[in-house]
CSV table of C-alpha atoms in Angstrom, one decimal:
chain,number,residue,atom,x,y,z
A,1301,MET,CA,-119.1,-264.9,78.4
A,1302,GLY,CA,-118.2,-268.5,78.9
A,1303,ARG,CA,-115.3,-269.8,77.0
A,1304,SER,CA,-112.7,-272.7,76.9
A,1305,ASP,CA,-109.7,-270.6,76.9
A,1306,GLY,CA,-109.7,-270.3,80.9
A,1307,THR,CA,-111.1,-266.7,81.1
A,1308,ARG,CA,-113.8,-268.0,83.6
A,1309,ARG,CA,-111.5,-269.6,85.5
A,1310,ARG,CA,-111.3,-269.0,89.3
A,1311,THR,CA,-108.7,-267.0,90.4
A,1312,GLY,CA,-108.1,-266.9,94.1
A,1313,THR,CA,-108.4,-263.8,96.8
A,1314,ARG,CA,-104.9,-263.2,96.5
A,1315,ALA,CA,-104.9,-263.2,92.8
A,1316,ARG,CA,-107.8,-260.3,93.0
A,1317,LEU,CA,-106.1,-258.0,95.3
A,1318,LEU,CA,-102.9,-258.5,92.8
A,1319,ALA,CA,-105.2,-257.7,89.9
A,1320,LEU,CA,-106.0,-254.3,91.9
A,1321,LEU,CA,-102.6,-253.2,92.7
A,1322,LEU,CA,-101.6,-254.0,88.9
A,1323,ALA,CA,-104.6,-251.8,87.5
A,1324,ALA,CA,-103.7,-248.1,88.1
A,1325,ALA,CA,-99.9,-249.6,86.3
A,1326,LEU,CA,-101.7,-251.3,83.0
A,1327,PRO,CA,-103.2,-249.4,80.4
A,1328,LEU,CA,-106.9,-250.8,79.4
A,1329,GLY,CA,-105.6,-250.5,76.0
A,1330,CYS,CA,-102.9,-253.2,76.5
A,1331,ALA,CA,-103.3,-255.6,73.7
A,1332,THR,CA,-102.8,-259.1,73.2
A,1333,ASP,CA,-104.3,-259.3,69.9
A,1334,PRO,CA,-102.9,-257.3,66.8
A,1335,PRO,CA,-105.1,-254.3,65.5
A,1336,ALA,CA,-107.8,-256.2,63.4
A,1337,PRO,CA,-107.3,-254.5,59.6
A,1338,PRO,CA,-110.4,-253.4,58.0
A,1339,ALA,CA,-111.9,-255.8,55.9
A,1340,ALA,CA,-111.6,-255.8,52.0
A,1341,GLY,CA,-113.0,-252.8,50.2
A,1342,ALA,CA,-114.0,-250.9,53.4
A,1343,GLY,CA,-112.7,-247.8,52.2
A,1344,GLU,CA,-111.2,-244.9,54.2
A,1345,ALA,CA,-113.3,-244.4,57.5
A,1346,VAL,CA,-114.1,-240.8,57.9
A,1347,ASP,CA,-116.2,-238.3,60.0
A,1348,GLY,CA,-118.1,-235.4,59.0
A,1349,SER,CA,-114.7,-233.5,59.3
A,1350,GLY,CA,-112.9,-235.8,57.0
A,1351,ARG,CA,-111.3,-237.4,59.7
A,1352,PRO,CA,-110.9,-241.1,60.1
A,1353,VAL,CA,-113.6,-242.7,62.8
A,1354,THR,CA,-111.9,-245.5,64.3
A,1355,LEU,CA,-114.2,-247.3,67.0
A,1356,THR,CA,-112.3,-249.3,69.5
A,1357,VAL,CA,-113.5,-252.2,71.5
A,1358,GLY,CA,-112.1,-253.8,74.6
A,1359,VAL,CA,-112.7,-257.5,75.6
A,1360,TYR,CA,-111.0,-259.8,77.8
A,1361,GLY,CA,-110.2,-263.5,76.5
A,1362,THR,CA,-111.0,-264.5,73.4
A,1363,PHE,CA,-114.6,-263.2,73.5
A,1364,GLY,CA,-115.7,-264.2,70.0
A,1365,LEU,CA,-116.8,-261.5,68.7
A,1366,LYS,CA,-113.8,-261.0,66.2
A,1367,GLU,CA,-113.4,-264.4,65.5
A,1368,ALA,CA,-117.3,-264.5,64.4
A,1369,GLY,CA,-116.4,-262.4,61.7
A,1370,LEU,CA,-119.0,-259.9,63.0
A,1371,TYR,CA,-116.6,-256.5,62.9
A,1372,ASP,CA,-115.5,-257.5,59.2
A,1373,ALA,CA,-119.2,-257.7,58.5
A,1374,TYR,CA,-120.3,-254.5,60.0
A,1375,MET,CA,-117.2,-252.7,58.4
A,1376,ARG,CA,-118.7,-254.1,55.0
A,1377,LEU,CA,-121.8,-252.6,55.5
A,1378,HIS,CA,-120.1,-249.3,57.2
A,1379,PRO,CA,-117.3,-248.5,55.1
A,1380,ASP,CA,-117.2,-244.8,57.2
A,1381,VAL,CA,-116.1,-246.8,60.0
A,1382,ALA,CA,-113.0,-249.0,61.2
A,1383,ILE,CA,-113.1,-251.3,64.0
A,1384,ARG,CA,-110.0,-252.6,66.7
A,1385,GLN,CA,-110.4,-254.8,69.1
A,1386,THR,CA,-108.0,-254.7,72.0
A,1387,SER,CA,-108.1,-257.7,74.4
A,1388,LEU,CA,-106.3,-258.7,77.8
A,1389,SER,CA,-106.5,-262.5,78.7
A,1390,ARG,CA,-107.1,-262.2,82.0
A,1391,ALA,CA,-110.4,-261.4,83.4
A,1392,ASP,CA,-109.6,-260.3,86.9
A,1393,VAL,CA,-106.8,-257.8,85.5
A,1394,TYR,CA,-109.5,-256.6,82.7
A,1395,TYR,CA,-112.0,-255.7,84.9
A,1396,PRO,CA,-109.9,-253.8,87.8
A,1397,GLN,CA,-108.5,-251.8,85.1
A,1398,LEU,CA,-112.1,-251.1,83.5
A,1399,LEU,CA,-112.9,-249.4,86.7
A,1400,THR,CA,-110.3,-247.5,87.3
A,1401,HIS,CA,-110.5,-245.9,83.6
A,1402,LEU,CA,-114.3,-245.5,83.8
A,1403,THR,CA,-113.6,-243.2,87.1
A,1404,ALA,CA,-110.9,-241.8,85.5
A,1405,GLY,CA,-112.7,-240.6,82.2
A,1406,ALA,CA,-109.5,-241.6,80.1
A,1407,GLY,CA,-107.8,-245.3,78.7
A,1408,LEU,CA,-111.1,-246.6,77.7
A,1409,ALA,CA,-111.8,-248.4,74.2
A,1410,ASP,CA,-115.4,-247.0,72.6
A,1411,VAL,CA,-116.8,-250.4,73.4
A,1412,GLN,CA,-116.1,-252.3,76.4
A,1413,ALA,CA,-117.0,-255.6,77.8
A,1414,VAL,CA,-118.1,-256.1,81.0
A,1415,GLU,CA,-118.9,-259.8,82.4
A,1416,VAL,CA,-122.6,-260.8,84.2
A,1417,GLY,CA,-120.9,-260.9,87.7
A,1418,ASN,CA,-119.5,-257.4,87.2
A,1419,ILE,CA,-122.4,-255.6,85.7
A,1420,ALA,CA,-124.4,-254.7,88.9
A,1421,GLU,CA,-121.2,-253.0,90.2
A,1422,VAL,CA,-120.6,-251.1,86.8
A,1423,VAL,CA,-124.4,-250.1,86.9
A,1424,ASP,CA,-123.9,-249.1,90.5
A,1425,THR,CA,-120.8,-247.0,90.7
A,1426,GLN,CA,-120.5,-245.5,87.2
A,1427,ALA,CA,-123.8,-244.8,86.0
A,1428,GLY,CA,-123.2,-241.1,84.9
A,1429,ARG,CA,-119.9,-242.3,83.1
A,1430,LEU,CA,-122.2,-244.6,80.8
A,1431,VAL,CA,-124.4,-244.0,77.8
A,1432,ASP,CA,-128.0,-244.8,78.1
A,1433,LEU,CA,-127.9,-247.6,75.2
A,1434,ALA,CA,-131.8,-248.1,75.3
A,1435,ARG,CA,-132.3,-245.1,72.9
A,1436,ALA,CA,-129.4,-246.5,70.4
A,1437,PRO,CA,-130.7,-247.4,67.2
A,1438,GLY,CA,-132.7,-250.6,66.7
A,1439,VAL,CA,-132.6,-251.2,70.4
A,1440,THR,CA,-135.9,-252.9,71.3
A,1441,GLU,CA,-136.3,-254.4,75.1
A,1442,GLY,CA,-139.1,-256.8,73.9
A,1443,ALA,CA,-135.9,-258.5,71.8
A,1444,PHE,CA,-134.1,-259.4,75.1
A,1445,LEU,CA,-134.9,-261.9,77.7
A,1446,PRO,CA,-136.8,-260.0,80.8
A,1447,TRP,CA,-134.0,-261.0,83.3
A,1448,LYS,CA,-131.1,-260.1,80.9
A,1449,TRP,CA,-132.4,-256.5,80.1
A,1450,ALA,CA,-133.3,-255.7,83.7
A,1451,GLN,CA,-129.5,-257.1,85.0
A,1452,ALA,CA,-128.3,-253.8,83.0
A,1453,ARG,CA,-130.9,-251.2,84.1
A,1454,THR,CA,-130.8,-248.2,86.7
A,1455,ASP,CA,-133.4,-247.3,89.1
A,1456,ASP,CA,-134.7,-244.7,86.5
A,1457,GLY,CA,-135.1,-246.9,83.5
A,1458,ARG,CA,-131.6,-246.1,81.7
A,1459,VAL,CA,-130.1,-249.3,80.0
A,1460,LEU,CA,-126.3,-249.3,80.2
A,1461,GLY,CA,-125.0,-252.6,78.9
A,1462,LEU,CA,-126.4,-254.7,76.3
A,1463,GLY,CA,-126.5,-258.5,76.5
A,1464,THR,CA,-124.2,-260.4,74.4
A,1465,ASP,CA,-124.5,-263.7,75.5
A,1466,ILE,CA,-126.1,-266.1,78.5
A,1467,GLY,CA,-125.4,-269.6,80.1
A,1468,PRO,CA,-128.5,-271.3,80.4
A,1469,LEU,CA,-128.2,-274.6,82.2
A,1470,ALA,CA,-128.7,-278.2,81.1
A,1471,VAL,CA,-126.8,-281.4,82.4
A,1472,CYS,CA,-124.5,-282.7,80.3
A,1473,TYR,CA,-124.0,-287.0,80.9
A,1474,ARG,CA,-121.9,-289.8,79.1
A,1475,LYS,CA,-124.5,-292.4,78.0
A,1476,ASP,CA,-121.9,-295.1,77.9
A,1477,HIS,CA,-121.3,-294.6,82.0
A,1478,PHE,CA,-125.1,-294.2,82.6
A,1479,ALA,CA,-125.7,-297.8,80.9
A,1480,ALA,CA,-123.0,-299.2,82.3
A,1481,ALA,CA,-125.0,-298.2,85.9
A,1482,GLY,CA,-128.2,-299.1,84.8
A,1483,LEU,CA,-129.8,-296.1,83.8
A,1484,PRO,CA,-131.5,-294.9,80.9
A,1485,THR,CA,-129.5,-293.3,78.2
A,1486,ASP,CA,-132.4,-291.4,76.4
A,1487,ARG,CA,-132.0,-287.8,76.9
A,1488,GLU,CA,-135.8,-287.2,77.4
A,1489,GLU,CA,-135.8,-290.4,79.7
A,1490,VAL,CA,-132.8,-288.6,81.6
A,1491,GLY,CA,-134.2,-285.7,82.1
A,1492,ARG,CA,-137.3,-286.8,83.5
A,1493,LEU,CA,-134.9,-288.8,86.4
A,1494,TRP,CA,-134.4,-285.3,88.3
A,1495,ALA,CA,-137.0,-282.7,86.4
A,1496,GLY,CA,-138.3,-280.3,88.6
A,1497,ASP,CA,-135.8,-280.7,91.7
A,1498,TRP,CA,-131.9,-280.8,92.3
A,1499,ARG,CA,-132.7,-283.5,95.2
A,1500,LYS,CA,-133.5,-285.7,92.3
A,1501,TYR,CA,-130.5,-285.3,90.7
A,1502,LEU,CA,-128.8,-286.3,94.0
A,1503,GLU,CA,-130.9,-289.6,94.0
A,1504,THR,CA,-129.9,-290.4,90.5
A,1505,GLY,CA,-126.5,-290.1,91.8
A,1506,ARG,CA,-126.7,-292.2,94.7
A,1507,ARG,CA,-128.5,-295.0,92.3
A,1508,PHE,CA,-125.6,-294.8,89.7
A,1509,ALA,CA,-122.9,-295.1,92.7
A,1510,GLU,CA,-124.5,-298.3,93.4
A,1511,ARG,CA,-123.2,-299.6,90.1
A,1512,ALA,CA,-121.0,-297.4,88.8
A,1513,PRO,CA,-118.2,-298.1,86.3
A,1514,GLU,CA,-114.9,-298.7,88.6
A,1515,GLY,CA,-113.4,-295.1,88.9
A,1516,VAL,CA,-116.1,-293.3,87.8
A,1517,ALA,CA,-118.4,-290.5,89.7
A,1518,PHE,CA,-121.6,-289.6,88.9
A,1519,THR,CA,-120.3,-285.5,88.8
A,1520,ASP,CA,-117.4,-284.0,88.6
A,1521,SER,CA,-117.7,-281.5,92.0
A,1522,ALA,CA,-119.7,-280.6,94.5
A,1523,SER,CA,-119.2,-276.7,93.8
A,1524,GLY,CA,-120.3,-277.2,90.8
A,1525,VAL,CA,-123.6,-278.8,91.8
A,1526,MET,CA,-123.6,-276.0,94.5
A,1527,ALA,CA,-123.3,-273.0,91.6
A,1528,ALA,CA,-125.9,-274.8,89.4
A,1529,ALA,CA,-128.7,-274.7,92.0
A,1530,ILE,CA,-127.9,-271.0,93.4
A,1531,SER,CA,-128.1,-270.0,89.5
A,1532,GLY,CA,-131.8,-270.8,89.1
A,1533,ALA,CA,-132.7,-268.9,92.5
A,1534,ARG,CA,-135.4,-265.9,93.0
A,1535,LEU,CA,-133.1,-264.3,95.5
A,1536,ARG,CA,-129.3,-265.3,95.3
A,1537,TYR,CA,-126.6,-263.3,97.4
A,1538,TYR,CA,-127.7,-259.6,97.0
A,1539,ASP,CA,-132.0,-258.8,97.3
A,1540,ALA,CA,-133.7,-256.3,95.6
A,1541,GLY,CA,-132.0,-253.4,97.7
A,1542,GLY,CA,-128.5,-254.2,96.9
A,1543,ARG,CA,-128.0,-255.4,100.4
A,1544,LEU,CA,-125.8,-258.9,101.2
A,1545,VAL,CA,-128.0,-262.0,101.9
A,1546,VAL,CA,-125.9,-264.6,101.6
A,1547,ALA,CA,-125.7,-265.8,104.9
A,1548,SER,CA,-129.1,-265.6,105.4
A,1549,ASN,CA,-130.9,-266.4,102.3
A,1550,PRO,CA,-132.5,-270.5,102.5
A,1551,ALA,CA,-131.9,-270.4,98.7
A,1552,VAL,CA,-128.3,-270.7,99.1
A,1553,ARG,CA,-127.5,-272.5,102.2
A,1554,ALA,CA,-130.3,-275.5,100.5
A,1555,ALA,CA,-128.0,-275.0,97.6
A,1556,TRP,CA,-124.8,-275.2,100.1
A,1557,GLU,CA,-126.6,-278.4,102.0
A,1558,LEU,CA,-126.8,-280.2,98.3
A,1559,GLY,CA,-123.2,-279.8,97.4
A,1560,ALA,CA,-122.4,-281.0,100.8
A,1561,ALA,CA,-124.2,-284.2,100.3
A,1562,PHE,CA,-122.7,-285.0,96.9
A,1563,ALA,CA,-119.6,-284.8,98.8
A,1564,ARG,CA,-121.0,-287.1,101.9
A,1565,HIS,CA,-121.9,-289.6,99.6
A,1566,GLY,CA,-119.2,-290.0,97.3
A,1567,LEU,CA,-120.6,-289.0,94.6
A,1568,THR,CA,-118.3,-286.2,92.9
A,1569,ALA,CA,-114.7,-286.5,91.4
A,1570,ARG,CA,-114.1,-283.9,94.1
A,1571,LEU,CA,-112.0,-281.7,91.2
A,1572,GLN,CA,-111.9,-278.0,91.4
A,1573,GLN,CA,-113.3,-276.7,87.9
A,1574,PHE,CA,-111.0,-275.1,85.3
A,1575,THR,CA,-107.8,-276.7,86.3
A,1576,PRO,CA,-105.7,-279.1,84.5
A,1577,ASP,CA,-107.5,-281.7,86.8
A,1578,TRP,CA,-110.3,-281.1,85.8
A,1579,ASP,CA,-110.1,-281.1,82.4
A,1580,GLN,CA,-108.1,-284.5,82.5
A,1581,GLY,CA,-111.4,-285.4,84.0
A,1582,PHE,CA,-113.1,-285.2,80.7
A,1583,ALA,CA,-110.1,-286.6,79.3
A,1584,HIS,CA,-110.1,-290.0,80.8
A,1585,GLY,CA,-114.2,-289.8,81.6
A,1586,ARG,CA,-113.9,-289.8,85.3
A,1587,PHE,CA,-117.4,-288.4,86.0
A,1588,ALA,CA,-120.5,-289.3,84.4
A,1589,SER,CA,-122.4,-286.0,84.6
A,1590,ILE,CA,-121.9,-282.4,84.8
A,1591,ALA,CA,-124.3,-279.2,85.4
A,1592,CYS,CA,-123.7,-277.8,81.6
A,1593,PRO,CA,-124.5,-273.9,80.9
A,1594,ALA,CA,-124.4,-273.7,76.9
A,1595,TRP,CA,-120.8,-272.3,77.0
A,1596,MET,CA,-119.6,-275.7,78.5
A,1597,LEU,CA,-120.2,-277.7,75.3
A,1598,GLY,CA,-117.5,-276.3,73.5
A,1599,TYR,CA,-114.9,-276.9,76.7
A,1600,ILE,CA,-116.1,-280.9,76.8
A,1601,GLN,CA,-115.7,-281.0,73.3
A,1602,ASP,CA,-112.1,-279.6,73.3
A,1603,LYS,CA,-111.0,-281.1,76.7
A,1604,GLY,CA,-112.9,-284.6,75.8
A,1605,GLY,CA,-111.5,-285.2,72.6
A,1606,PRO,CA,-112.2,-287.5,69.6
A,1607,ASP,CA,-113.0,-290.2,71.9
A,1608,GLY,CA,-115.8,-288.9,73.3
A,1609,LYS,CA,-117.6,-288.0,70.5
A,1610,GLY,CA,-121.0,-289.6,70.7
A,1611,LYS,CA,-120.6,-290.6,74.3
A,1612,TRP,CA,-121.7,-287.4,75.5
A,1613,ASP,CA,-125.3,-286.1,75.5
A,1614,VAL,CA,-127.2,-283.5,76.5
A,1615,ALA,CA,-130.8,-283.4,78.9
A,1616,GLU,CA,-132.6,-280.7,80.3
A,1617,ALA,CA,-131.6,-279.6,84.2
A,1618,PRO,CA,-133.4,-279.8,86.8
A,1619,ARG,CA,-134.5,-276.2,86.9
A,1620,PRO,CA,-133.9,-273.4,84.4
A,1621,GLY,CA,-130.5,-271.4,85.8
A,1622,ASN,CA,-128.3,-269.2,84.2
A,1623,TRP,CA,-124.6,-269.4,85.1
A,1624,GLY,CA,-122.5,-267.2,82.7
A,1625,GLY,CA,-122.6,-264.3,80.3
A,1626,SER,CA,-121.7,-260.8,79.4
A,1627,PHE,CA,-122.4,-257.0,78.0
A,1628,LEU,CA,-121.3,-254.5,75.9
A,1629,VAL,CA,-121.3,-251.1,77.5
A,1630,VAL,CA,-120.3,-247.7,75.9
A,1631,PRO,CA,-118.4,-245.1,77.9
A,1632,ALA,CA,-119.5,-241.6,77.9
A,1633,ALA,CA,-116.0,-240.2,77.6
A,1634,GLY,CA,-115.5,-241.9,74.3
A,1635,LYS,CA,-115.1,-239.6,71.1
A,1636,HIS,CA,-117.5,-241.3,69.1
A,1637,THR,CA,-120.1,-242.2,71.5
A,1638,GLU,CA,-123.3,-242.1,68.8
A,1639,GLU,CA,-121.3,-244.3,66.7
A,1640,ALA,CA,-119.8,-246.9,69.4
A,1641,ALA,CA,-123.8,-247.0,70.5
A,1642,ALA,CA,-124.9,-248.1,67.2
A,1643,LEU,CA,-121.6,-250.7,67.0
A,1644,ALA,CA,-123.1,-252.0,70.3
A,1645,ALA,CA,-126.9,-252.3,69.3
A,1646,TRP,CA,-125.5,-254.1,66.3
A,1647,LEU,CA,-123.6,-256.8,67.7
A,1648,THR,CA,-126.2,-257.7,70.3
A,1649,ALA,CA,-128.8,-257.6,67.5
A,1650,PRO,CA,-130.7,-260.7,67.4
A,1651,GLU,CA,-129.4,-261.7,64.2
A,1652,GLN,CA,-125.5,-261.4,65.0
A,1653,GLN,CA,-126.0,-263.3,68.3
A,1654,ALA,CA,-127.4,-266.1,66.2
A,1655,VAL,CA,-124.3,-265.6,64.0
A,1656,LEU,CA,-122.3,-266.1,67.2
A,1657,PHE,CA,-124.1,-268.9,68.5
A,1658,GLU,CA,-123.7,-270.6,65.2
A,1659,ARG,CA,-119.8,-270.1,65.1
A,1660,ARG,CA,-118.4,-269.7,68.2
A,1661,GLY,CA,-121.2,-271.0,70.9
A,1662,SER,CA,-122.4,-268.2,72.6
A,1663,PHE,CA,-125.9,-268.4,73.4
A,1664,PRO,CA,-127.9,-265.5,72.6
A,1665,SER,CA,-129.3,-263.2,75.0
A,1666,ALA,CA,-131.7,-261.8,73.0
A,1667,ARG,CA,-134.8,-264.3,72.9
A,1668,ALA,CA,-135.8,-263.3,69.4
A,1669,ALA,CA,-132.8,-265.1,68.1
A,1670,PHE,CA,-134.5,-268.0,69.7
A,1671,GLY,CA,-136.5,-268.5,66.1
A,1672,LEU,CA,-134.0,-268.3,63.9
A,1673,PRO,CA,-133.0,-270.7,62.0
A,1674,GLN,CA,-129.6,-270.9,63.5
A,1675,VAL,CA,-130.6,-271.4,67.0
A,1676,ARG,CA,-134.0,-273.2,66.7
A,1677,ASP,CA,-132.2,-275.8,64.8
A,1678,ALA,CA,-128.9,-276.3,66.3
A,1679,ARG,CA,-127.9,-279.9,66.8
A,1680,HIS,CA,-124.2,-280.6,68.3
A,1681,PRO,CA,-122.9,-283.9,66.4
A,1682,TYR,CA,-120.5,-284.2,69.3
A,1683,PHE,CA,-123.2,-284.8,71.8
A,1684,GLY,CA,-125.2,-287.2,69.6
A,1685,ASP,CA,-127.0,-284.6,67.7
A,1686,ALA,CA,-128.4,-283.3,70.6
A,1687,PRO,CA,-131.3,-280.3,69.8
A,1688,VAL,CA,-128.9,-278.1,71.9
A,1689,GLY,CA,-131.0,-275.0,70.1
A,1690,ARG,CA,-134.6,-276.5,71.9
A,1691,ILE,CA,-133.0,-277.4,74.9
A,1692,TYR,CA,-131.1,-274.2,76.2
A,1693,SER,CA,-133.9,-271.6,74.5
A,1694,ALA,CA,-136.4,-273.8,76.7
A,1695,ALA,CA,-133.8,-273.5,79.8
A,1696,ALA,CA,-133.4,-269.4,79.0
A,1697,ARG,CA,-137.0,-268.5,79.0
A,1698,GLY,CA,-137.3,-270.0,82.5
A,1699,VAL,CA,-134.7,-268.1,84.3
A,1700,PRO,CA,-136.2,-266.2,87.1
A,1701,VAL,CA,-135.4,-262.4,87.3
A,1702,ALA,CA,-133.1,-262.4,90.2
A,1703,PRO,CA,-131.2,-259.4,91.8
A,1704,VAL,CA,-127.5,-259.2,90.8
A,1705,GLY,CA,-125.4,-257.7,93.4
A,1706,PRO,CA,-122.0,-255.6,92.8
A,1707,LYS,CA,-119.7,-258.5,94.1
A,1708,ASP,CA,-121.8,-261.9,92.7
A,1709,GLY,CA,-118.5,-262.7,91.0
A,1710,LEU,CA,-116.1,-262.6,94.3
A,1711,VAL,CA,-118.8,-263.8,96.5
A,1712,ASN,CA,-119.3,-266.9,94.3
A,1713,GLN,CA,-115.5,-267.3,94.1
A,1714,ILE,CA,-115.5,-267.7,98.1
A,1715,LEU,CA,-118.4,-269.7,98.7
A,1716,SER,CA,-117.0,-272.3,96.5
A,1717,ASP,CA,-113.0,-272.2,96.5
A,1718,THR,CA,-112.8,-271.3,100.3
A,1719,GLY,CA,-116.0,-272.9,101.2
A,1720,MET,CA,-117.4,-276.2,99.4
A,1721,LEU,CA,-113.9,-277.0,97.7
A,1722,GLN,CA,-112.7,-278.0,101.4
A,1723,VAL,CA,-115.9,-280.1,102.0
A,1724,ASP,CA,-115.7,-281.8,98.7
A,1725,GLN,CA,-111.4,-282.1,98.7
A,1726,THR,CA,-110.4,-282.7,102.3
A,1727,GLY,CA,-113.5,-283.8,104.4
A,1728,ARG,CA,-114.2,-280.5,106.4
A,1729,SER,CA,-117.5,-280.5,107.9
A,1730,PRO,CA,-119.6,-278.6,106.2
A,1731,GLU,CA,-120.5,-276.5,108.7
A,1732,SER,CA,-117.2,-275.0,109.7
A,1733,ALA,CA,-116.6,-274.5,106.1
A,1734,TRP,CA,-119.6,-272.9,106.0
A,1735,ARG,CA,-118.4,-270.6,108.9
A,1736,ALA,CA,-115.2,-269.8,107.3
A,1737,ALA,CA,-116.9,-269.1,104.0
A,1738,MET,CA,-118.9,-266.1,105.5
A,1739,LYS,CA,-116.2,-264.6,107.4
A,1740,ALA,CA,-113.8,-264.5,103.9
A,1741,ILE,CA,-116.7,-263.0,102.0
A,1742,ASP,CA,-117.1,-260.4,105.1
A,1743,ASN,CA,-113.2,-260.0,104.9
A,1744,ALA,CA,-113.3,-259.1,101.4
A,1745,LEU,CA,-115.8,-256.9,101.6
A,1746,ASP,CA,-114.7,-255.3,104.4
A,1747,ARG,CA,-117.9,-255.7,106.3
């Protein structure tokens, strides 16, 4: 789930290795949040034998379910259930612990969150330790986007995770910077500048550079452009058989060359995403546009501050893509799997996803939510009342069904941080950086 608290911050391979060492020592239930009290009037939660039924939900970062009031709403509807949330602030520590405890069948919450970059590995390696949620009460396949439903489905048709949010793509841009460079500022006209092709986004950047305001780059980073282009490909890092194809996939190489072209033409602010310098780039208006998944709207508003209100707007991306998202899974080792499955189904139902979007900005993975007023009619005042519900719904419907591999998150991190960041910030040749990234991926995956 994309959030401004840094849960999507890229961490180095060294940090991930440290997290693996920590996994065995730290219990998955270690919480940074105090237990949430039952909603007023919920009464005592009991099961059929008279014992209290308390369901635990394990998440990373500020996941949003608690903050949006969804637990309290569920407890009001189900006075025989109490919900407690545990949260680890760092996703790179949370996930290795989750794998360790799934394997052990102990130390787990009744419901666990899984980020999209890890869902394939969970489905591939933990299928026997998770509950099939396709049969949970109220779950309907047709309510979800087909590509989101497919990401947590096994070969034999079980669905081991229900999607919470997604990260459909748009492009956020500064109207004042575009006007200064002689480019249109109306969001429909801006979208037409690059419609259908990320190379047109590059061409627009070169036009911008001819009359750019002093100290303002066209976009934040070459890595961000590369990631956005990859996010809309029908084949990314793994093929449908689970084989790593990052080195041979023309779509990945084309996205790499696109990012390198942005660096070569000096169109980026040479920033690394999710760092203090990147945050300052928003605050000081150091770039004019950015590939912008739905969850980034809140990030821009937070880091851009009051001065950015009305200067930013949202246009359609060159091509549909998805960057981010999460799932809820139910470990089979839990004591209350039936109740936990019902809770996971309710939390991911279209009506609750619409509430989560309205209150926290997490865009629904349930396409049935797109027609609900909280999504359909959504406008964002910080971005000039841009119709973000319409823009992101259209993008989400256009995302292709693409295989998700077991180490997608790690591969993406290396490709960006070990590879493209070096091209952007140090001037390393794209070919040399590509070879270094491919070698680092092989080493990280013990190939």
